Amino acid sequence: MAKTPDGGRLSRRAVLGSLSVAGLAPVLTGAAQLPSESGNPRTGPRRKPLTSDAMNRLVLLGTSGGPPWWQDTDRAGVASAVVVGDRYYLVDAGHGVGRQIKDARLGTWDKDMQGPLDGLQSVFLTHLHSDHIADLYGILGTGLQNGLSRRDRLVEIWGPGNRGALPVSYKGEKMTEVVAPENPTPGTRETIDMMVRTFATDFNDRVIDSGYPTPDKIFAGRDIPLPARYAKDPNGNPHPRMSPFSFYEDDRVKVSATLVQHAPVFPAYAFKFETDTGTVVFSGDTGPSENLVELAAGADILVHEVIAEQWIAQRHPEPRDAAAEAEYQHLKGAHTTIEEVGAIAEQAGVRTLVLNHMVPGNWPVKEFERAGDNFSGKLIVGEDLDAIAIGAAVRGR
Ligand SMILES: [Zn+2]
């Protein structure tokens, strides 16, 4: 078993810091919480991003999970790029994604107004939780001046369709006070359409003042066509067992999806990208899922979410009231623990397991490395801007 390189042992401060979690009294105070040369006080030592000049490569743009802006870490929100030659495909768009695309030097990154979004081919959203779409508008709205309008093809934004029904509350009740009761669960196509309307003032100013095209000439939301028989019960838990289905193909990639276990969210997807050098699979947010294992079977790279069970237990100590119990069960059932994720990769027979969507985002790296205990392949505890060759490394630059 090979593990990701690491800068050294945890400092005493790192160990102390690891005991401090959101919702509990901090162990460290004042200047002691600031990063130091011996490593970040909570995460421990962090390595530099992995580099690759492969033509086809995975780039981790952001590796933290969840809406919180985790203390003592610079991990950006969850987002990844599948780079195929001179184009790239974005998977999720968490906080900071635009800045990360630039820092990863994707597209044309060294000329004002020309890139880096000139290389963006398509966007794929695993689900519509805020931490996966937080900066989607950031790249679509300001994208006009960063390469998005310098193209001759639409950027398609693929994601879940309209769920059609709200889930019941953790008490089993139908909620009466909800947002937009006339359409409370818009899918990706509607979300993009409404986003353009929300920001119409700016889009229209750009059209009139600067001659930019209207957004419908530049990008469009698309609902992933989930076969109807799996969409019958949007509040079903667990998610229905299904085999992957293909929904996107161009001259560089074929993309397949399957439902994963992220109740009460539905649909929530995992994706498989097949390129001419190899295959990379993204779990999205999910508890252990047979659908995911089938999708990932034999993949070169599995990018999988992970959560620290110890953190869940610390955050929701016993005894738990109904609300705390509901969130405790959600976090455990809708995510995959450090102890579980290696076995899933082993079962799927993937070559490389890459951890992303780490919750909490400031948990010690050493703790995440325990995922390798149940996995005989190569484990990479992801860092922002890691670049990893997909399959056979054909040099691109
Ligand atoms: Zn989620």
mmCIF file of C-alpha atoms and ligand atoms in Angstrom:
data_model
loop_
_atom_site.group_PDB
_atom_site.id
_atom_site.type_symbol
_atom_site.label_atom_id
_atom_site.label_comp_id
_atom_site.label_asym_id
_atom_site.label_seq_id
_atom_site.Cartn_x
_atom_site.Cartn_y
_atom_site.Cartn_z
ATOM 1 C CA MET A 1 0.000 0.000 0.000
ATOM 2 C CA ALA A 2 1.429 3.322 -1.037
ATOM 3 C CA LYS A 3 0.404 6.454 0.748
ATOM 4 C CA THR A 4 0.620 10.069 -0.097
ATOM 5 C CA PRO A 5 3.856 11.776 0.950
ATOM 6 C CA ASP A 6 3.626 13.686 4.173
ATOM 7 C CA GLY A 7 5.800 16.329 5.726
ATOM 8 C CA GLY A 8 6.393 14.596 9.025
ATOM 9 C CA ARG A 9 4.857 13.797 12.377
ATOM 10 C CA LEU A 10 2.121 15.843 13.940
ATOM 11 C CA SER A 11 3.357 18.554 16.228
ATOM 12 C CA ARG A 12 1.996 18.729 19.775
ATOM 13 C CA ARG A 13 0.018 21.744 18.716
ATOM 14 C CA ALA A 14 -1.412 19.802 15.785
ATOM 15 C CA VAL A 15 -2.586 17.040 18.104
ATOM 16 C CA LEU A 16 -4.109 19.562 20.467
ATOM 17 C CA GLY A 17 -5.686 21.350 17.544
ATOM 18 C CA SER A 18 -7.272 18.165 16.289
ATOM 19 C CA LEU A 19 -9.268 17.976 19.498
ATOM 20 C CA SER A 20 -10.915 21.275 18.722
ATOM 21 C CA VAL A 21 -13.902 20.865 16.474
ATOM 22 C CA ALA A 22 -16.724 23.073 15.350
ATOM 23 C CA GLY A 23 -19.389 23.448 17.987
ATOM 24 C CA LEU A 24 -17.058 22.714 20.903
ATOM 25 C CA ALA A 25 -14.957 25.097 22.937
ATOM 26 C CA PRO A 26 -11.651 25.640 21.123
ATOM 27 C CA VAL A 27 -8.633 24.058 22.728
ATOM 28 C CA LEU A 28 -6.265 26.665 21.343
ATOM 29 C CA THR A 29 -6.639 30.393 21.586
ATOM 30 C CA GLY A 30 -5.171 33.505 20.015
ATOM 31 C CA ALA A 31 -1.913 33.305 18.103
ATOM 32 C CA ALA A 32 -1.580 29.598 18.822
ATOM 33 C CA GLN A 33 -4.306 28.952 16.226
ATOM 34 C CA LEU A 34 -2.337 30.480 13.393
ATOM 35 C CA PRO A 35 -0.462 28.203 10.986
ATOM 36 C CA SER A 36 3.193 27.733 11.796
ATOM 37 C CA GLU A 37 6.242 26.417 9.988
ATOM 38 C CA SER A 38 5.848 23.080 11.730
ATOM 39 C CA GLY A 39 2.417 22.703 10.213
ATOM 40 C CA ASN A 40 -1.093 23.902 10.545
ATOM 41 C CA PRO A 41 -2.290 23.577 14.158
ATOM 42 C CA ARG A 42 -5.359 21.590 13.217
ATOM 43 C CA THR A 43 -4.490 19.717 10.051
ATOM 44 C CA GLY A 44 -0.859 18.968 10.858
ATOM 45 C CA PRO A 45 1.827 19.258 8.160
ATOM 46 C CA ARG A 46 0.531 19.677 4.614
ATOM 47 C CA ARG A 47 2.387 18.689 1.471
ATOM 48 C CA LYS A 48 2.750 20.720 -1.707
ATOM 49 C CA PRO A 49 0.306 19.960 -4.576
ATOM 50 C CA LEU A 50 1.160 17.018 -6.825
ATOM 51 C CA THR A 51 2.146 18.017 -10.346
ATOM 52 C CA SER A 52 1.538 16.314 -13.680
ATOM 53 C CA ASP A 53 2.098 17.324 -17.277
ATOM 54 C CA ALA A 54 -0.069 14.496 -18.601
ATOM 55 C CA MET A 55 -2.360 15.345 -21.496
ATOM 56 C CA ASN A 56 -5.293 13.890 -19.552
ATOM 57 C CA ARG A 57 -5.274 14.618 -15.857
ATOM 58 C CA LEU A 58 -7.419 15.129 -12.822
ATOM 59 C CA VAL A 59 -6.980 18.449 -11.041
ATOM 60 C CA LEU A 60 -8.384 18.892 -7.544
ATOM 61 C CA LEU A 61 -9.527 22.491 -7.379
ATOM 62 C CA GLY A 62 -11.037 22.332 -3.900
ATOM 63 C CA THR A 63 -11.006 19.525 -1.351
ATOM 64 C CA SER A 64 -13.040 20.649 1.639
ATOM 65 C CA GLY A 65 -16.626 19.521 2.136
ATOM 66 C CA GLY A 66 -19.633 21.157 3.676
ATOM 67 C CA PRO A 67 -20.816 24.748 3.751
ATOM 68 C CA PRO A 68 -18.646 25.834 6.741
ATOM 69 C CA TRP A 69 -15.592 27.993 6.083
ATOM 70 C CA TRP A 70 -13.387 25.745 8.193
ATOM 71 C CA GLN A 71 -10.943 27.474 10.517
ATOM 72 C CA ASP A 72 -7.180 27.091 10.115
ATOM 73 C CA THR A 73 -7.256 25.684 6.608
ATOM 74 C CA ASP A 74 -7.020 27.147 3.131
ATOM 75 C CA ARG A 75 -8.812 24.277 1.420
ATOM 76 C CA ALA A 76 -11.278 25.642 -1.130
ATOM 77 C CA GLY A 77 -14.795 24.261 -1.521
ATOM 78 C CA VAL A 78 -15.284 21.032 -3.425
ATOM 79 C CA ALA A 79 -14.570 21.216 -7.151
ATOM 80 C CA SER A 80 -12.472 19.211 -9.602
ATOM 81 C CA ALA A 81 -11.426 19.409 -13.223
ATOM 82 C CA VAL A 82 -11.008 16.575 -15.702
ATOM 83 C CA VAL A 83 -8.471 17.976 -18.126
ATOM 84 C CA VAL A 84 -8.447 16.371 -21.587
ATOM 85 C CA GLY A 85 -5.899 18.030 -23.807
ATOM 86 C CA ASP A 86 -6.602 21.754 -24.029
ATOM 87 C CA ARG A 87 -10.117 21.550 -22.600
ATOM 88 C CA TYR A 88 -11.435 20.754 -19.174
ATOM 89 C CA TYR A 89 -14.646 19.540 -17.566
ATOM 90 C CA LEU A 90 -15.656 20.928 -14.196
ATOM 91 C CA VAL A 91 -17.193 18.680 -11.539
ATOM 92 C CA ASP A 92 -18.977 20.772 -8.886
ATOM 93 C CA ALA A 93 -18.283 24.432 -8.215
ATOM 94 C CA GLY A 94 -17.709 25.055 -4.510
ATOM 95 C CA HIS A 95 -16.467 28.264 -2.956
ATOM 96 C CA GLY A 96 -13.343 29.676 -4.567
ATOM 97 C CA VAL A 97 -13.641 27.637 -7.767
ATOM 98 C CA GLY A 98 -12.866 30.542 -10.117
ATOM 99 C CA ARG A 99 -9.703 31.476 -8.291
ATOM 100 C CA GLN A 100 -8.656 27.820 -8.169
ATOM 101 C CA ILE A 101 -9.191 27.383 -11.931
ATOM 102 C CA LYS A 102 -6.874 30.337 -12.463
ATOM 103 C CA ASP A 103 -4.269 29.129 -9.980
ATOM 104 C CA ALA A 104 -4.346 25.669 -11.593
ATOM 105 C CA ARG A 105 -3.450 27.441 -14.848
ATOM 106 C CA LEU A 106 -6.267 25.852 -16.780
ATOM 107 C CA GLY A 107 -7.270 27.361 -20.123
ATOM 108 C CA THR A 108 -5.523 30.598 -21.066
ATOM 109 C CA TRP A 109 -4.367 31.713 -17.638
ATOM 110 C CA ASP A 110 -1.711 34.327 -18.442
ATOM 111 C CA LYS A 111 -3.658 36.899 -20.465
ATOM 112 C CA ASP A 112 -6.256 39.270 -19.055
ATOM 113 C CA MET A 113 -9.776 38.807 -20.439
ATOM 114 C CA GLN A 114 -8.879 35.721 -22.518
ATOM 115 C CA GLY A 115 -9.018 32.927 -19.977
ATOM 116 C CA PRO A 116 -9.060 30.680 -18.084
ATOM 117 C CA LEU A 117 -12.677 29.832 -18.921
ATOM 118 C CA ASP A 118 -11.929 29.632 -22.662
ATOM 119 C CA GLY A 119 -10.930 26.013 -22.022
ATOM 120 C CA LEU A 120 -14.059 25.084 -20.056
ATOM 121 C CA GLN A 121 -16.052 22.502 -22.005
ATOM 122 C CA SER A 122 -18.894 21.529 -19.649
ATOM 123 C CA VAL A 123 -19.893 21.565 -15.991
ATOM 124 C CA PHE A 124 -21.266 18.584 -14.077
ATOM 125 C CA LEU A 125 -23.024 19.034 -10.725
ATOM 126 C CA THR A 126 -23.326 15.971 -8.506
ATOM 127 C CA HIS A 127 -26.207 17.581 -6.574
ATOM 128 C CA LEU A 128 -27.486 21.014 -5.702
ATOM 129 C CA HIS A 129 -26.240 21.415 -2.119
ATOM 130 C CA SER A 130 -24.754 24.857 -1.562
ATOM 131 C CA ASP A 131 -21.193 23.638 -0.975
ATOM 132 C CA HIS A 132 -21.197 22.140 -4.495
ATOM 133 C CA ILE A 133 -22.601 25.155 -6.340
ATOM 134 C CA ALA A 134 -21.590 28.105 -4.144
ATOM 135 C CA ASP A 135 -19.462 29.825 -6.785
ATOM 136 C CA LEU A 136 -21.236 28.623 -9.907
ATOM 137 C CA TYR A 137 -22.623 32.096 -10.494
ATOM 138 C CA GLY A 138 -19.139 33.451 -9.800
ATOM 139 C CA ILE A 139 -17.749 31.759 -12.899
ATOM 140 C CA LEU A 140 -20.843 32.254 -15.079
ATOM 141 C CA GLY A 141 -21.433 35.900 -14.177
ATOM 142 C CA THR A 142 -17.866 37.161 -14.231
ATOM 143 C CA GLY A 143 -16.985 34.532 -16.823
ATOM 144 C CA LEU A 144 -17.813 36.863 -19.696
ATOM 145 C CA GLN A 145 -14.580 38.755 -19.001
ATOM 146 C CA ASN A 146 -12.562 35.624 -18.240
ATOM 147 C CA GLY A 147 -12.789 33.613 -21.412
ATOM 148 C CA LEU A 148 -16.360 32.354 -21.337
ATOM 149 C CA SER A 149 -17.496 34.612 -24.179
ATOM 150 C CA ARG A 150 -14.493 33.811 -26.378
ATOM 151 C CA ARG A 151 -15.865 30.518 -27.547
ATOM 152 C CA ASP A 152 -17.900 29.077 -30.360
ATOM 153 C CA ARG A 153 -19.749 26.487 -28.310
ATOM 154 C CA LEU A 154 -22.226 26.462 -25.430
ATOM 155 C CA VAL A 155 -21.034 25.483 -21.992
ATOM 156 C CA GLU A 156 -23.557 22.921 -20.803
ATOM 157 C CA ILE A 157 -24.160 22.721 -17.078
ATOM 158 C CA TRP A 158 -25.427 19.235 -16.309
ATOM 159 C CA GLY A 159 -27.001 18.334 -12.978
ATOM 160 C CA PRO A 160 -30.029 16.857 -11.227
ATOM 161 C CA GLY A 161 -33.497 17.593 -12.541
ATOM 162 C CA ASN A 162 -36.455 18.779 -10.493
ATOM 163 C CA ARG A 163 -37.048 16.374 -7.636
ATOM 164 C CA GLY A 164 -40.768 17.067 -7.753
ATOM 165 C CA ALA A 165 -41.518 16.721 -4.035
ATOM 166 C CA LEU A 166 -40.021 17.932 -0.793
ATOM 167 C CA PRO A 167 -38.909 15.390 1.792
ATOM 168 C CA VAL A 168 -40.757 15.198 5.094
ATOM 169 C CA SER A 169 -39.042 16.637 8.182
ATOM 170 C CA TYR A 170 -36.987 14.538 10.571
ATOM 171 C CA LYS A 171 -40.144 14.285 12.708
ATOM 172 C CA GLY A 172 -41.970 12.749 9.780
ATOM 173 C CA GLU A 173 -44.049 15.879 9.190
ATOM 174 C CA LYS A 174 -44.756 17.706 5.973
ATOM 175 C CA MET A 175 -43.316 21.194 6.405
ATOM 176 C CA THR A 176 -45.706 24.090 5.886
ATOM 177 C CA GLU A 177 -43.181 26.928 5.816
ATOM 178 C CA VAL A 178 -40.923 26.380 2.841
ATOM 179 C CA VAL A 179 -39.222 28.509 0.209
ATOM 180 C CA ALA A 180 -41.060 28.927 -3.108
ATOM 181 C CA PRO A 181 -43.878 26.455 -2.382
ATOM 182 C CA GLU A 182 -45.064 26.753 -5.999
ATOM 183 C CA ASN A 183 -41.805 25.116 -7.118
ATOM 184 C CA PRO A 184 -39.685 24.194 -4.077
ATOM 185 C CA THR A 185 -37.221 21.809 -5.765
ATOM 186 C CA PRO A 186 -36.021 23.340 -9.053
ATOM 187 C CA GLY A 187 -33.564 21.276 -11.008
ATOM 188 C CA THR A 188 -30.404 22.394 -12.775
ATOM 189 C CA ARG A 189 -32.019 23.811 -15.924
ATOM 190 C CA GLU A 190 -34.462 25.897 -13.911
ATOM 191 C CA THR A 191 -31.754 26.971 -11.465
ATOM 192 C CA ILE A 192 -29.569 28.313 -14.271
ATOM 193 C CA ASP A 193 -32.529 30.039 -15.953
ATOM 194 C CA MET A 194 -33.572 31.692 -12.694
ATOM 195 C CA MET A 195 -29.982 32.654 -11.926
ATOM 196 C CA VAL A 196 -29.710 34.512 -15.218
ATOM 197 C CA ARG A 197 -32.975 36.334 -14.424
ATOM 198 C CA THR A 198 -31.765 37.165 -10.916
ATOM 199 C CA PHE A 199 -28.654 38.832 -12.319
ATOM 200 C CA ALA A 200 -30.362 40.281 -15.397
ATOM 201 C CA THR A 201 -29.274 43.832 -14.537
ATOM 202 C CA ASP A 202 -25.613 42.963 -14.948
ATOM 203 C CA PHE A 203 -26.045 40.647 -17.934
ATOM 204 C CA ASN A 204 -28.050 43.334 -19.744
ATOM 205 C CA ASP A 205 -25.489 46.004 -18.908
ATOM 206 C CA ARG A 206 -22.788 43.837 -20.462
ATOM 207 C CA VAL A 207 -24.887 43.283 -23.579
ATOM 208 C CA ILE A 208 -25.739 46.960 -24.036
ATOM 209 C CA ASP A 209 -22.513 48.597 -22.817
ATOM 210 C CA SER A 210 -19.910 46.162 -24.062
ATOM 211 C CA GLY A 211 -21.555 44.147 -26.782
ATOM 212 C CA TYR A 212 -21.302 40.776 -25.042
ATOM 213 C CA PRO A 213 -23.667 38.023 -26.186
ATOM 214 C CA THR A 214 -26.722 37.232 -24.056
ATOM 215 C CA PRO A 215 -26.088 34.348 -21.635
ATOM 216 C CA ASP A 216 -28.221 31.896 -23.630
ATOM 217 C CA LYS A 217 -25.545 32.080 -26.364
ATOM 218 C CA ILE A 218 -22.824 31.155 -23.840
ATOM 219 C CA PHE A 219 -24.153 28.591 -21.363
ATOM 220 C CA ALA A 220 -27.255 26.508 -20.632
ATOM 221 C CA GLY A 221 -28.492 24.316 -17.798
ATOM 222 C CA ARG A 222 -29.311 20.688 -18.581
ATOM 223 C CA ASP A 223 -31.150 18.148 -16.436
ATOM 224 C CA ILE A 224 -29.555 14.712 -16.322
ATOM 225 C CA PRO A 225 -32.138 12.317 -17.790
ATOM 226 C CA LEU A 226 -32.675 9.919 -14.898
ATOM 227 C CA PRO A 227 -34.663 6.915 -16.147
ATOM 228 C CA ALA A 228 -38.250 7.478 -14.957
ATOM 229 C CA ARG A 229 -38.532 4.225 -13.051
ATOM 230 C CA TYR A 230 -35.825 5.383 -10.606
ATOM 231 C CA ALA A 231 -37.425 8.792 -10.051
ATOM 232 C CA LYS A 232 -40.785 7.513 -8.816
ATOM 233 C CA ASP A 233 -40.062 7.991 -5.116
ATOM 234 C CA PRO A 234 -37.857 11.051 -4.640
ATOM 235 C CA ASN A 235 -37.959 10.557 -0.883
ATOM 236 C CA GLY A 236 -37.011 6.904 -0.944
ATOM 237 C CA ASN A 237 -34.289 5.954 1.520
ATOM 238 C CA PRO A 238 -32.124 4.092 0.737
ATOM 239 C CA HIS A 239 -31.694 5.167 -2.869
ATOM 240 C CA PRO A 240 -32.821 2.680 -5.549
ATOM 241 C CA ARG A 241 -30.323 0.139 -6.826
ATOM 242 C CA MET A 242 -29.502 0.804 -10.449
ATOM 243 C CA SER A 243 -26.818 0.354 -13.077
ATOM 244 C CA PRO A 244 -24.990 3.361 -14.561
ATOM 245 C CA PHE A 245 -26.438 5.183 -17.546
ATOM 246 C CA SER A 246 -24.562 7.310 -20.069
ATOM 247 C CA PHE A 247 -25.883 10.821 -20.726
ATOM 248 C CA TYR A 248 -23.051 12.863 -22.257
ATOM 249 C CA GLU A 249 -20.500 12.197 -24.974
ATOM 250 C CA ASP A 250 -18.272 14.375 -27.126
ATOM 251 C CA ASP A 251 -15.048 13.847 -29.034
ATOM 252 C CA ARG A 252 -13.029 13.602 -25.801
ATOM 253 C CA VAL A 253 -15.080 12.056 -23.014
ATOM 254 C CA LYS A 254 -18.055 9.857 -22.294
ATOM 255 C CA VAL A 255 -19.831 10.578 -19.014
ATOM 256 C CA SER A 256 -22.053 8.152 -17.108
ATOM 257 C CA ALA A 257 -24.004 8.636 -13.896
ATOM 258 C CA THR A 258 -25.606 6.612 -11.157
ATOM 259 C CA LEU A 259 -27.706 7.490 -8.126
ATOM 260 C CA VAL A 260 -25.867 7.542 -4.813
ATOM 261 C CA GLN A 261 -26.964 7.566 -1.178
ATOM 262 C CA HIS A 262 -27.297 11.160 0.026
ATOM 263 C CA ALA A 263 -30.797 11.192 1.543
ATOM 264 C CA PRO A 264 -32.706 13.362 2.050
ATOM 265 C CA VAL A 265 -31.202 14.819 -1.130
ATOM 266 C CA PHE A 266 -32.489 13.336 -4.395
ATOM 267 C CA PRO A 267 -31.288 12.899 -7.029
ATOM 268 C CA ALA A 268 -27.625 12.864 -5.994
ATOM 269 C CA TYR A 269 -25.200 11.512 -8.588
ATOM 270 C CA ALA A 270 -21.794 9.947 -8.985
ATOM 271 C CA PHE A 271 -20.084 10.399 -12.360
ATOM 272 C CA LYS A 272 -17.680 8.368 -14.475
ATOM 273 C CA PHE A 273 -15.506 10.058 -17.105
ATOM 274 C CA GLU A 274 -14.028 7.776 -19.742
ATOM 275 C CA THR A 275 -11.121 9.286 -21.668
ATOM 276 C CA ASP A 276 -8.787 7.709 -24.199
ATOM 277 C CA THR A 277 -6.103 7.232 -21.540
ATOM 278 C CA GLY A 278 -8.212 6.065 -18.603
ATOM 279 C CA THR A 279 -11.222 6.453 -16.368
ATOM 280 C CA VAL A 280 -11.935 8.688 -13.391
ATOM 281 C CA VAL A 281 -14.984 8.386 -11.134
ATOM 282 C CA PHE A 282 -16.393 10.977 -8.727
ATOM 283 C CA SER A 283 -18.506 9.690 -5.861
ATOM 284 C CA GLY A 284 -20.248 12.985 -5.149
ATOM 285 C CA ASP A 285 -21.709 13.070 -1.644
ATOM 286 C CA THR A 286 -22.744 9.605 -0.611
ATOM 287 C CA GLY A 287 -22.882 6.993 2.080
ATOM 288 C CA PRO A 288 -21.625 3.550 1.039
ATOM 289 C CA SER A 289 -23.431 2.657 -2.183
ATOM 290 C CA GLU A 290 -23.481 -0.478 -4.324
ATOM 291 C CA ASN A 291 -24.365 1.739 -7.280
ATOM 292 C CA LEU A 292 -21.103 3.614 -6.780
ATOM 293 C CA VAL A 293 -19.071 0.408 -6.523
ATOM 294 C CA GLU A 294 -20.555 -0.762 -9.829
ATOM 295 C CA LEU A 295 -19.857 2.599 -11.499
ATOM 296 C CA ALA A 296 -16.269 2.659 -10.227
ATOM 297 C CA ALA A 297 -15.416 -0.974 -11.024
ATOM 298 C CA GLY A 298 -11.894 -1.105 -12.414
ATOM 299 C CA ALA A 299 -11.505 2.682 -12.672
ATOM 300 C CA ASP A 300 -8.034 4.195 -12.777
ATOM 301 C CA ILE A 301 -9.002 6.853 -10.242
ATOM 302 C CA LEU A 302 -11.847 7.042 -7.744
ATOM 303 C CA VAL A 303 -12.317 10.489 -6.221
ATOM 304 C CA HIS A 304 -14.359 9.834 -3.095
ATOM 305 C CA GLU A 305 -15.817 12.011 -0.374
ATOM 306 C CA VAL A 306 -14.958 11.293 3.250
ATOM 307 C CA ILE A 307 -16.080 12.308 6.736
ATOM 308 C CA ALA A 308 -14.462 11.783 10.129
ATOM 309 C CA GLU A 309 -16.842 9.710 12.258
ATOM 310 C CA GLN A 310 -15.092 10.903 15.411
ATOM 311 C CA TRP A 311 -15.993 14.446 14.464
ATOM 312 C CA ILE A 312 -19.658 13.509 14.009
ATOM 313 C CA ALA A 313 -19.715 11.903 17.448
ATOM 314 C CA GLN A 314 -18.001 14.897 19.046
ATOM 315 C CA ARG A 315 -20.379 17.268 17.346
ATOM 316 C CA HIS A 316 -23.450 15.362 18.463
ATOM 317 C CA PRO A 317 -22.672 13.792 21.847
ATOM 318 C CA GLU A 318 -25.230 11.605 23.583
ATOM 319 C CA PRO A 319 -27.902 12.117 24.728
ATOM 320 C CA ARG A 320 -29.215 13.662 21.493
ATOM 321 C CA ASP A 321 -32.573 15.364 21.073
ATOM 322 C CA ALA A 322 -34.621 14.686 17.934
ATOM 323 C CA ALA A 323 -32.984 17.439 15.883
ATOM 324 C CA ALA A 324 -29.460 16.402 16.915
ATOM 325 C CA GLU A 325 -30.270 12.748 16.271
ATOM 326 C CA ALA A 326 -31.578 13.644 12.797
ATOM 327 C CA GLU A 327 -28.403 15.493 11.860
ATOM 328 C CA TYR A 328 -26.247 12.756 13.418
ATOM 329 C CA GLN A 329 -28.009 10.113 11.338
ATOM 330 C CA HIS A 330 -27.849 12.297 8.218
ATOM 331 C CA LEU A 331 -24.115 12.867 8.565
ATOM 332 C CA LYS A 332 -23.458 9.169 9.151
ATOM 333 C CA GLY A 333 -25.856 7.831 6.525
ATOM 334 C CA ALA A 334 -25.314 10.399 3.793
ATOM 335 C CA HIS A 335 -21.510 10.391 3.912
ATOM 336 C CA THR A 336 -18.694 7.834 3.975
ATOM 337 C CA THR A 337 -16.361 7.535 6.953
ATOM 338 C CA ILE A 338 -12.587 7.237 6.913
ATOM 339 C CA GLU A 339 -12.991 3.613 8.019
ATOM 340 C CA GLU A 340 -15.425 2.804 5.182
ATOM 341 C CA VAL A 341 -13.945 4.524 2.138
ATOM 342 C CA GLY A 342 -10.868 2.301 1.672
ATOM 343 C CA ALA A 343 -12.980 -0.860 1.637
ATOM 344 C CA ILE A 344 -15.235 0.667 -1.025
ATOM 345 C CA ALA A 345 -12.255 1.444 -3.254
ATOM 346 C CA GLU A 346 -10.933 -2.068 -2.632
ATOM 347 C CA GLN A 347 -14.279 -3.620 -3.559
ATOM 348 C CA ALA A 348 -14.428 -1.544 -6.750
ATOM 349 C CA GLY A 349 -10.860 -2.578 -7.612
ATOM 350 C CA VAL A 350 -9.680 0.926 -8.471
ATOM 351 C CA ARG A 351 -6.001 1.696 -8.862
ATOM 352 C CA THR A 352 -5.932 5.031 -7.069
ATOM 353 C CA LEU A 353 -8.227 6.393 -4.376
ATOM 354 C CA VAL A 354 -8.249 10.163 -4.051
ATOM 355 C CA LEU A 355 -10.004 11.693 -1.050
ATOM 356 C CA ASN A 356 -11.845 14.969 -1.464
ATOM 357 C CA HIS A 357 -14.850 16.690 0.121
ATOM 358 C CA MET A 358 -13.129 16.204 3.449
ATOM 359 C CA VAL A 359 -15.340 16.885 6.450
ATOM 360 C CA PRO A 360 -14.311 18.617 8.508
ATOM 361 C CA GLY A 361 -11.971 20.430 6.158
ATOM 362 C CA ASN A 362 -9.491 21.053 8.958
ATOM 363 C CA TRP A 363 -9.255 17.474 10.267
ATOM 364 C CA PRO A 364 -5.673 16.154 10.622
ATOM 365 C CA VAL A 365 -4.255 14.768 7.372
ATOM 366 C CA LYS A 366 -2.847 11.833 9.344
ATOM 367 C CA GLU A 367 -6.374 10.835 10.310
ATOM 368 C CA PHE A 368 -7.520 10.806 6.688
ATOM 369 C CA GLU A 369 -4.518 8.642 5.804
ATOM 370 C CA ARG A 370 -6.076 5.823 7.831
ATOM 371 C CA ALA A 371 -8.360 5.309 4.814
ATOM 372 C CA GLY A 372 -5.426 3.375 3.351
ATOM 373 C CA ASP A 373 -5.694 0.672 6.029
ATOM 374 C CA ASN A 374 -8.467 -1.032 4.050
ATOM 375 C CA PHE A 375 -7.118 -0.442 0.551
ATOM 376 C CA SER A 376 -4.315 -2.146 -1.358
ATOM 377 C CA GLY A 377 -4.031 0.474 -4.124
ATOM 378 C CA LYS A 378 -2.559 3.951 -4.009
ATOM 379 C CA LEU A 379 -4.153 6.441 -1.629
ATOM 380 C CA ILE A 380 -3.924 10.186 -2.155
ATOM 381 C CA VAL A 381 -5.323 12.404 0.568
ATOM 382 C CA GLY A 382 -6.179 15.268 -1.742
ATOM 383 C CA GLU A 383 -4.709 18.731 -1.553
ATOM 384 C CA ASP A 384 -6.036 21.684 -3.518
ATOM 385 C CA LEU A 385 -4.399 21.938 -6.963
ATOM 386 C CA ASP A 386 -3.171 18.336 -6.995
ATOM 387 C CA ALA A 387 -2.721 17.256 -10.623
ATOM 388 C CA ILE A 388 -2.865 13.483 -11.251
ATOM 389 C CA ALA A 389 -2.438 11.708 -14.584
ATOM 390 C CA ILE A 390 -5.499 9.733 -15.718
ATOM 391 C CA GLY A 391 -4.407 6.220 -16.668
ATOM 392 C CA ALA A 392 -1.446 6.037 -19.016
ATOM 393 C CA ALA A 393 0.369 9.368 -18.750
ATOM 394 C CA VAL A 394 0.631 10.827 -22.254
ATOM 395 C CA ARG A 395 2.550 14.064 -22.004
ATOM 396 C CA GLY A 396 0.605 17.111 -23.011
ATOM 397 C CA ARG A 397 2.949 20.026 -22.564
HETATM 398 ZN ZN ZN B 1 -24.286 17.291 -0.124
#
